[in-house]
Short mmCIF file of N, CA and C in Angstrom, two decimals:
data_model
loop_
_atom_site.label_atom_id
_atom_site.label_comp_id
_atom_site.label_asym_id
_atom_site.label_seq_id
_atom_site.Cartn_x
_atom_site.Cartn_y
_atom_site.Cartn_z
N PRO A 217 19.62 8.59 -2.08
CA PRO A 217 19.01 9.88 -2.91
C PRO A 217 18.65 9.18 -4.16
N GLY A 218 17.63 9.88 -5.29
CA GLY A 218 17.72 9.21 -6.21
C GLY A 218 17.07 7.87 -6.56
N ILE A 219 16.90 7.19 -5.27
CA ILE A 219 16.12 6.03 -5.66
C ILE A 219 14.63 6.05 -5.86
N ASN A 220 14.40 6.61 -4.47
CA ASN A 220 12.89 7.03 -4.41
C ASN A 220 12.56 8.43 -4.48
N MET A 221 11.73 8.43 -5.41
CA MET A 221 11.20 9.76 -5.93
C MET A 221 10.19 10.48 -5.47
N GLU A 222 9.55 9.57 -4.44
CA GLU A 222 8.57 10.29 -4.25
C GLU A 222 8.64 11.18 -2.86
N PRO A 223 7.96 12.17 -2.39
CA PRO A 223 8.41 12.86 -0.88
C PRO A 223 8.01 12.10 -0.11
N PRO A 224 8.28 11.95 1.14
CA PRO A 224 8.46 11.42 2.26
C PRO A 224 7.18 11.30 2.73
N VAL A 225 6.56 12.80 2.89
CA VAL A 225 5.25 12.80 3.28
C VAL A 225 3.97 12.16 2.40
N LEU A 226 4.13 12.26 1.06
CA LEU A 226 3.23 11.40 0.31
C LEU A 226 3.59 9.87 0.45
N ALA A 227 4.58 9.42 0.18
CA ALA A 227 4.79 8.33 0.78
C ALA A 227 4.30 7.58 2.02
N TYR A 228 4.34 8.28 3.21
CA TYR A 228 3.65 7.97 4.28
C TYR A 228 2.23 8.06 4.53
N ALA A 229 1.71 8.93 3.79
CA ALA A 229 0.28 8.92 3.75
C ALA A 229 -0.21 7.63 3.27
N GLU A 230 0.40 7.40 1.73
CA GLU A 230 0.45 6.32 1.16
C GLU A 230 0.22 4.91 2.00
N GLU A 231 1.08 4.95 2.87
CA GLU A 231 1.14 3.82 3.65
C GLU A 231 0.15 3.81 4.60
N LYS A 232 -0.31 4.92 5.19
CA LYS A 232 -1.01 4.89 6.29
C LYS A 232 -2.59 4.23 5.73
N VAL A 233 -2.81 4.92 4.27
CA VAL A 233 -4.17 4.54 3.63
C VAL A 233 -3.96 2.88 3.40
N GLU A 234 -2.64 2.51 2.93
CA GLU A 234 -2.72 1.25 2.34
C GLU A 234 -2.97 0.14 3.72
N ARG A 235 -2.15 0.42 4.87
CA ARG A 235 -2.33 -0.32 6.38
C ARG A 235 -3.84 -0.32 6.46
N LYS A 236 -4.75 0.87 6.59
CA LYS A 236 -5.75 1.02 7.03
C LYS A 236 -6.69 -0.21 5.79
N ARG A 237 -6.47 0.01 4.78
CA ARG A 237 -7.45 -0.75 3.68
C ARG A 237 -7.09 -2.06 3.93
N LEU A 238 -5.92 -2.47 4.14
CA LEU A 238 -5.38 -4.02 4.71
C LEU A 238 -6.39 -4.55 5.83
N ASP A 239 -6.51 -3.70 6.73
CA ASP A 239 -7.30 -4.27 8.00
C ASP A 239 -8.42 -4.20 7.92
N ASP A 240 -9.09 -3.15 6.86
CA ASP A 240 -10.39 -3.83 6.62
C ASP A 240 -11.02 -4.78 6.14
N THR A 241 -10.33 -4.92 4.68
CA THR A 241 -10.19 -6.01 3.92
C THR A 241 -9.88 -7.27 4.42
N GLY A 242 -8.81 -7.43 5.35
CA GLY A 242 -8.02 -8.78 5.70
C GLY A 242 -7.21 -9.43 4.77
N SER A 243 -7.34 -10.84 4.92
CA SER A 243 -6.31 -11.53 3.85
C SER A 243 -7.16 -11.26 2.35
N ASP A 244 -8.33 -11.18 2.28
CA ASP A 244 -8.79 -11.16 0.90
C ASP A 244 -8.26 -10.24 -0.08
N GLN A 245 -7.78 -9.09 0.46
CA GLN A 245 -7.14 -8.06 -0.46
C GLN A 245 -5.56 -8.63 -0.84
N ILE A 246 -4.87 -9.42 -0.38
CA ILE A 246 -3.96 -10.08 -0.60
C ILE A 246 -4.22 -11.10 -1.73
N PHE A 247 -4.96 -11.79 -1.39
CA PHE A 247 -5.59 -12.74 -2.82
C PHE A 247 -5.88 -12.22 -3.97
N ASP A 248 -6.70 -10.83 -3.77
CA ASP A 248 -7.37 -10.44 -5.04
C ASP A 248 -5.65 -9.70 -5.78
N ASN A 249 -4.97 -9.45 -4.67
CA ASN A 249 -3.74 -8.70 -5.78
C ASN A 249 -2.36 -9.74 -6.16
N VAL A 250 -2.81 -11.19 -5.82
CA VAL A 250 -1.97 -11.98 -6.54
C VAL A 250 -2.64 -12.39 -7.64
N PHE A 251 -4.15 -12.88 -7.46
CA PHE A 251 -4.52 -13.37 -8.86
C PHE A 251 -4.92 -12.49 -9.79
N LYS A 252 -4.93 -10.84 -9.69
CA LYS A 252 -5.05 -9.98 -10.67
C LYS A 252 -3.63 -9.85 -11.13
N GLU A 253 -2.66 -10.02 -10.75
CA GLU A 253 -1.56 -9.97 -11.54
C GLU A 253 -1.37 -10.57 -13.01
#
């Protein structure tokens, strides 16, 4: 407790969206994230 401030439901929803987005874009999304840093 105290480490993750996000409500579990919100975190779960975000994870679902993130997984779907990664499935849609494939590895290109990973490369975009690396080079944008």
